[in-house]
């Protein structure tokens, strides 16, 4: 795509004098003339420079200002041309000045070339500028010193203008050019940041991101940008801000030029070619180093890089204000001034309050949201005027913080945690002025930007160009007289409040009207681009804009009717199949007739059959009948519509039917048969109509044809698992049906009869007897296949006959089960049919609740009311628990109650600090519903409160899934909080702080009164608190047993000061892998260790007077606390095991899976030692699951399958979540996780590269102590490389044993050879394998080396050299592979070069003065004489056809230039290598730049050691061991 040259904004400062290419002299005369009139004439107005309508604002000196004046007025008979207000010059001084002058210049008129330029020039505009006397404004300013200085400066400037006037006369015939430029140059918007309030203000806008080539839609949005957004920003009364507009880097030149042209002359704006989304609510906003990461010379389409850099540099130690503004919205002309004043005033008020409270210092850590209050919404339609030429104005809702003007204000040291979703700001954030505000002042609150009187602070364009179509008024929308009155009152506000004249809005309205269908079609096309919702609801709204229903219409001149018979039993299925599919059609030019049975006696049936069509946007008729007209009857015949009358028509108009029926008499008719439980692809109607129209166009003889058109293949969905027709499947089961050729196609979903306008159907015929159409004959009474899967059908028992029961071999069934994810995605994308768990559950509920119609039961299916194993689990009888009490299983809890007079709290946590790790969250939710929820919901004693804390910003999908799974449970509360609560600290639940994070806003599910009643009940009572991870479970008698034991135990202590721990004894651990069965579909069980107190079921019991000193770490409880049986201080700090009903019964279950945070005890493969006892234990355990834990085996299998299907995604997200808050960030855990999806044994690389890491292991190296390369290599973020170790034959036996031990545990593709030195030459050479014979192989498989060698022959090869005493950063391999892949297009096929590190760390076991510090001594290597290729991690990169000359050494290489890269080297520019300087192996003299250099390095030791730890995975204990070992050597 040709690129448009970047145009930079003027950096001289000031507002531009105009837009477009109008006469320069005219504009300058207008500007200067207007300035003179403003300060000397009757237009002068007085106002405070800071708005005084808010008590928090600071009063300043009076400001002389002018209203937004009009110097060019249009007469009533003048042509309606675009009026664009030029950007004004502002003459202002800092707040300390006594007088501040603000001027707004006149508008100009952009005219056609043939228009009379003088016709619209007013007398005032044509008047030459008059000399301005300072005395004219002296009455208001008292002629302050500042004012006199400004006057003198103006005279000096005037003198300079006279000197250069001749030159200007020659160029522009205007003697005032320099004078005008001087006025503009005094504007506050300069080449560098400056701000009167010493703050940095950024405005963010986006334009056509991810939609660069939707030109028609883009032109419409550009029109709105120039009408609503641009005037309101360019005319701000305060221009001390930076406006950043991000647009797609590949934006179409037409749009790019239009956008940049609109901004010409505006200096404080930058247009960035970037699809990144930046705002102040995430990642510290503009303060982040990444805030300008996408702004480069190449990506800057318009603006000044110097200005951007100055704004970014200025943010340090200053207040930051960031504002959002969509490109089709606008802000009030005083918005920037008000927002900055309000922020300044609020933060000043905070500082003053801290001084009055004698705080030592102001930490400057405040952060608040600014929200727009009263604002307007411009709608394309006016419901009260269908012929409107200007649209309508409405007052927008203020119950949420709307996007235009949403601002984030932060002080320099703020740790802001803004609510990201704008519509939740007011819901989840307190108001700053709320006296009940519990937080510290201005540490996360919102404040509304004040406006005077009935003025407005923002305007939103609600048009068919909108991405979300939210609140877009349609032409048929209902309205009230009050709304019409608001519209009339609002138009006069546009010009003075936003600098938007009404003719400009009318022009935009006309543009949208003229291009409506084109821009709507492109908006539809853009709905599914990146960062857009792809919502069918939005698409439906858009299609309704240009589809005028109510009568027949068709661009192909066809008549298309879809017939659907809708029995009562199809209510749930039709909602998700036929309705979803029909409403998602890409064209609405058809009539849908739905035939229903007598619905008068069933309200639900009747209501859905009338309400859903009303919302559909389609031409729909719902008719009540015992059955549809025979499918062989032609729609054109009177018989076809004989059942319709005003009495039988439940929904729709008879006129619609008559319109289609009349049109059908002389046109080709398409009649599609679609079951209520069937669906067709979203493009089905359009494709079929296009194909039919083309056929008729190509051959006019088709007028007499009639034939059937049916799908070749179709999808089937069943609510049951095909392997067990009684077993429910959570999302149902999809399969593709490919009917045999002999099967008649007319019974398939979406079969359509096509009848030409002159065709005559037989009076009676059997469609099932029709034969396939012949290619050479006229299509009369035959059928054709579509050749693609255009249909889908829900196989609902009792609704349809299952004519194609699945008869699959175990192998075939296994393959089909494995393919379910792909099938679901295909159906969702093609049909908009999405079967998730709630929908499947709804269908099953309908199946069980309602009787089916009298249709024969499907062949091979179980009765619809058959119950599943899971359902039987939900109805467990009380006899399953031997220690069962008399308590009932179900209880309606609204307040605390307990038969033992105990308060029992159960704590769980779910996805805290990991709210948007969606795949990991889904997997954990799956385990929660399988292992945790059943065991708690089926407790024999439900008298406890279960508090589940989750991240406040939890992804809605996870949040909805969690809350839905808990439906019906009354003793549970889900809290949006990242707090961690347990009974071992702060007096547990007795402390009021225990529920400080539980508020009406934070409680996602449950009863706040119930929570409060439980805490109130703690006074004077025993409190029992239990821990349970969200993927673990408890024995069904756990609550009953622990409460009973606590009661009886504490009865022995009259002083009521007892406290002890409960620990679970015998418990199960479910592993994803089974060592004895690599193809397991259910995992395996083993007994958990009981030498520690495990987390599931760990409980803290306290009496009212107890002063507990619990051991906090669960694994130390049994070590640091005596057993209650052996304690000499009975129950004053001891632990007791929870007894099981029977010795073999488990009291807890733990899920040990790849979703675990700590991965402790988690098997990462099927490999491992096991014996007959382990297998026997597993076999004995499965029968215990359901009676002891209420977990059916089928549920475990389902979870196992889910983990298997999503393993790589959830492991990748678990890796990503390791270093979030409250998580360990352990390299050992990461290594375990990476080994789960990295397949060892052969070459593999996502970039199609071959990467080999060569390492020589010398004789003198103590491998158990000094082998520092190991951890950095094993902790690489990418494992797609081969690691070859070349081990010296003379190495000692201890080192060899240490090496072999580590190699056996390594997750890498690693081999070790015993050889004196690494082979010379390229790994690609044919001699490589001969230099590495099998007889020298110490570890690994030769086939692995051969696999990499073979792959290297025709691929780019990377060879990294690394010594055993050297290290590379954890991202080294990933970074160099990514960089090489990205640059492949720049290289020739025979290029080869070295990539080496720019800097690296050096480590010694002693300081330069010979002192051995505990962790050694680190420094940054600075060796100018050292060749680049001698540094750690140097990598030779060779293209597939590269040839390295014989005898070449890397020391022969020179720096790479612009010529082809052949035998040269480049530097990474990063510090990604490290080297340990070991005596006798690597001895390098220490060199520092004098004593000062040594002192600086000594002071920097903590940072350098942290660098080694964080970036190289060199642990501190490793450094200590090396120091000890090396000191022993010396």
Short mmCIF file of N, CA, C and O in Angstrom, two decimals, residues 1299-1344:
data_model
loop_
_atom_site.label_atom_id
_atom_site.label_comp_id
_atom_site.label_asym_id
_atom_site.label_seq_id
_atom_site.Cartn_x
_atom_site.Cartn_y
_atom_site.Cartn_z
N UNK A 1299 26.60 -34.80 36.90
CA UNK A 1299 26.09 -34.44 35.58
C UNK A 1299 25.00 -35.39 35.12
O UNK A 1299 23.94 -34.96 34.65
N UNK A 1300 25.22 -36.68 35.24
CA UNK A 1300 24.23 -37.67 34.78
C UNK A 1300 22.91 -37.53 35.57
O UNK A 1300 21.83 -37.67 35.00
N UNK A 1301 23.03 -37.25 36.85
CA UNK A 1301 21.83 -37.09 37.66
C UNK A 1301 20.98 -35.92 37.16
O UNK A 1301 19.75 -36.03 37.05
N UNK A 1302 21.63 -34.83 36.84
CA UNK A 1302 20.89 -33.66 36.37
C UNK A 1302 20.33 -33.89 34.98
O UNK A 1302 19.23 -33.45 34.65
N UNK A 1303 21.09 -34.59 34.14
CA UNK A 1303 20.62 -34.85 32.78
C UNK A 1303 19.36 -35.70 32.79
O UNK A 1303 18.44 -35.47 32.00
N UNK A 1304 19.29 -36.66 33.69
CA UNK A 1304 18.11 -37.53 33.73
C UNK A 1304 16.86 -36.76 34.16
O UNK A 1304 15.76 -37.13 33.78
N UNK A 1305 17.04 -35.69 34.94
CA UNK A 1305 15.88 -34.91 35.39
C UNK A 1305 15.51 -33.77 34.44
O UNK A 1305 14.49 -33.12 34.62
N UNK A 1306 16.33 -33.52 33.45
CA UNK A 1306 16.13 -32.34 32.61
C UNK A 1306 14.94 -32.51 31.67
O UNK A 1306 14.76 -33.58 31.07
N UNK A 1307 14.14 -31.47 31.52
CA UNK A 1307 13.02 -31.54 30.57
C UNK A 1307 13.44 -31.20 29.14
O UNK A 1307 12.59 -31.15 28.25
N UNK A 1308 14.73 -30.94 28.90
CA UNK A 1308 15.18 -30.43 27.61
C UNK A 1308 15.55 -31.55 26.65
O UNK A 1308 15.73 -32.71 27.03
N UNK A 1309 15.68 -31.19 25.38
CA UNK A 1309 16.31 -32.05 24.39
C UNK A 1309 17.82 -31.89 24.57
O UNK A 1309 18.42 -30.94 24.07
N UNK A 1310 18.44 -32.80 25.29
CA UNK A 1310 19.85 -32.66 25.63
C UNK A 1310 20.56 -33.98 25.37
O UNK A 1310 20.03 -35.05 25.63
N UNK A 1311 21.78 -33.88 24.85
CA UNK A 1311 22.66 -35.03 24.66
C UNK A 1311 24.04 -34.64 25.17
O UNK A 1311 24.40 -33.46 25.20
N UNK A 1312 24.81 -35.63 25.59
CA UNK A 1312 26.16 -35.39 26.08
C UNK A 1312 27.12 -36.35 25.41
O UNK A 1312 26.83 -37.57 25.32
N UNK A 1313 28.24 -35.84 24.90
CA UNK A 1313 29.29 -36.65 24.28
C UNK A 1313 30.58 -36.47 25.07
O UNK A 1313 30.85 -35.39 25.60
N UNK A 1314 31.37 -37.55 25.15
CA UNK A 1314 32.67 -37.47 25.80
C UNK A 1314 33.72 -37.19 24.74
O UNK A 1314 34.04 -38.04 23.91
N UNK A 1315 34.25 -35.98 24.74
CA UNK A 1315 35.21 -35.57 23.71
C UNK A 1315 36.06 -34.43 24.23
O UNK A 1315 35.63 -33.69 25.15
N UNK A 1316 37.26 -34.30 23.64
CA UNK A 1316 38.17 -33.25 24.09
C UNK A 1316 37.66 -31.85 23.79
O UNK A 1316 37.87 -30.91 24.55
N UNK A 1317 37.00 -31.68 22.64
CA UNK A 1317 36.52 -30.36 22.25
C UNK A 1317 35.33 -30.49 21.31
O UNK A 1317 35.11 -31.56 20.72
N UNK A 1318 34.61 -29.42 21.20
CA UNK A 1318 33.45 -29.41 20.31
C UNK A 1318 33.92 -29.46 18.86
O UNK A 1318 34.97 -28.90 18.53
N UNK A 1319 33.19 -30.15 17.97
CA UNK A 1319 33.57 -30.21 16.56
C UNK A 1319 33.62 -28.81 15.96
O UNK A 1319 32.81 -27.94 16.30
N UNK A 1320 34.58 -28.59 15.07
CA UNK A 1320 34.63 -27.31 14.35
C UNK A 1320 33.71 -27.38 13.15
O UNK A 1320 33.26 -28.45 12.75
N UNK A 1321 33.46 -26.23 12.54
CA UNK A 1321 32.57 -26.20 11.38
C UNK A 1321 31.13 -26.07 11.80
O UNK A 1321 30.78 -25.96 12.98
N UNK A 1322 30.25 -26.09 10.81
CA UNK A 1322 28.82 -25.91 11.04
C UNK A 1322 28.16 -27.23 11.41
O UNK A 1322 28.53 -28.29 10.92
N UNK A 1323 27.17 -27.14 12.27
CA UNK A 1323 26.39 -28.33 12.65
C UNK A 1323 25.71 -28.93 11.42
O UNK A 1323 25.41 -30.12 11.39
N UNK A 1324 25.47 -28.10 10.40
CA UNK A 1324 24.81 -28.57 9.18
C UNK A 1324 25.72 -29.48 8.34
O UNK A 1324 25.23 -30.25 7.51
N UNK A 1325 27.04 -29.38 8.52
CA UNK A 1325 27.98 -30.13 7.69
C UNK A 1325 27.73 -31.63 7.78
O UNK A 1325 27.33 -32.15 8.84
N UNK A 1326 28.02 -32.33 6.67
CA UNK A 1326 27.83 -33.77 6.62
C UNK A 1326 28.73 -34.49 7.62
O UNK A 1326 28.40 -35.57 8.12
N UNK A 1327 29.89 -33.87 7.93
CA UNK A 1327 30.85 -34.53 8.83
C UNK A 1327 30.42 -34.47 10.30
O UNK A 1327 31.04 -35.11 11.15
N UNK A 1328 29.38 -33.71 10.61
CA UNK A 1328 29.00 -33.53 12.01
C UNK A 1328 28.72 -34.86 12.69
O UNK A 1328 29.19 -35.13 13.81
N UNK A 1329 27.93 -35.70 12.04
CA UNK A 1329 27.55 -36.96 12.68
C UNK A 1329 28.73 -37.90 12.83
O UNK A 1329 28.76 -38.71 13.77
N UNK A 1330 29.70 -37.80 11.91
CA UNK A 1330 30.88 -38.66 12.05
C UNK A 1330 31.78 -38.17 13.19
O UNK A 1330 32.49 -38.96 13.80
N UNK A 1331 31.74 -36.85 13.44
CA UNK A 1331 32.54 -36.33 14.55
C UNK A 1331 31.90 -36.62 15.90
O UNK A 1331 32.53 -36.45 16.95
N UNK A 1332 30.65 -37.00 15.88
CA UNK A 1332 29.93 -37.31 17.12
C UNK A 1332 29.45 -38.75 17.07
O UNK A 1332 28.26 -39.03 16.93
N UNK A 1333 30.34 -39.71 17.16
CA UNK A 1333 29.95 -41.12 17.02
C UNK A 1333 29.15 -41.61 18.23
O UNK A 1333 29.28 -41.07 19.34
N UNK A 1334 28.38 -42.62 18.01
CA UNK A 1334 27.53 -43.18 19.06
C UNK A 1334 28.36 -43.68 20.23
O UNK A 1334 27.94 -43.62 21.39
N UNK A 1335 29.57 -44.19 19.94
CA UNK A 1335 30.39 -44.74 21.02
C UNK A 1335 30.79 -43.69 22.05
O UNK A 1335 31.16 -44.02 23.17
N UNK A 1336 30.75 -42.42 21.68
CA UNK A 1336 31.12 -41.36 22.62
C UNK A 1336 29.89 -40.75 23.30
O UNK A 1336 30.00 -39.79 24.06
N UNK A 1337 28.72 -41.28 23.01
CA UNK A 1337 27.48 -40.73 23.58
C UNK A 1337 27.34 -41.14 25.04
O UNK A 1337 27.25 -42.33 25.36
N UNK A 1338 27.37 -40.17 25.93
CA UNK A 1338 27.21 -40.42 27.37
C UNK A 1338 25.74 -40.44 27.78
O UNK A 1338 25.33 -41.20 28.67
N UNK A 1339 24.95 -39.56 27.17
CA UNK A 1339 23.54 -39.43 27.56
C UNK A 1339 22.74 -38.98 26.34
O UNK A 1339 23.21 -38.18 25.53
N UNK A 1340 21.49 -39.47 26.25
CA UNK A 1340 20.59 -39.06 25.19
C UNK A 1340 20.52 -40.07 24.07
O UNK A 1340 21.14 -41.14 24.12
N UNK A 1341 19.77 -39.72 23.04
CA UNK A 1341 19.55 -40.59 21.89
C UNK A 1341 20.19 -39.99 20.65
O UNK A 1341 20.06 -38.80 20.37
N UNK A 1342 20.87 -40.85 19.90
CA UNK A 1342 21.49 -40.39 18.66
C UNK A 1342 20.43 -39.96 17.65
O UNK A 1342 20.67 -39.07 16.83
N UNK A 1343 19.26 -40.55 17.74
CA UNK A 1343 18.18 -40.19 16.82
C UNK A 1343 17.77 -38.73 16.98
O UNK A 1343 17.33 -38.08 16.03
N UNK A 1344 17.93 -38.19 18.20
CA UNK A 1344 17.61 -36.78 18.44
C UNK A 1344 18.59 -35.88 17.68
O UNK A 1344 18.18 -34.92 17.03
#
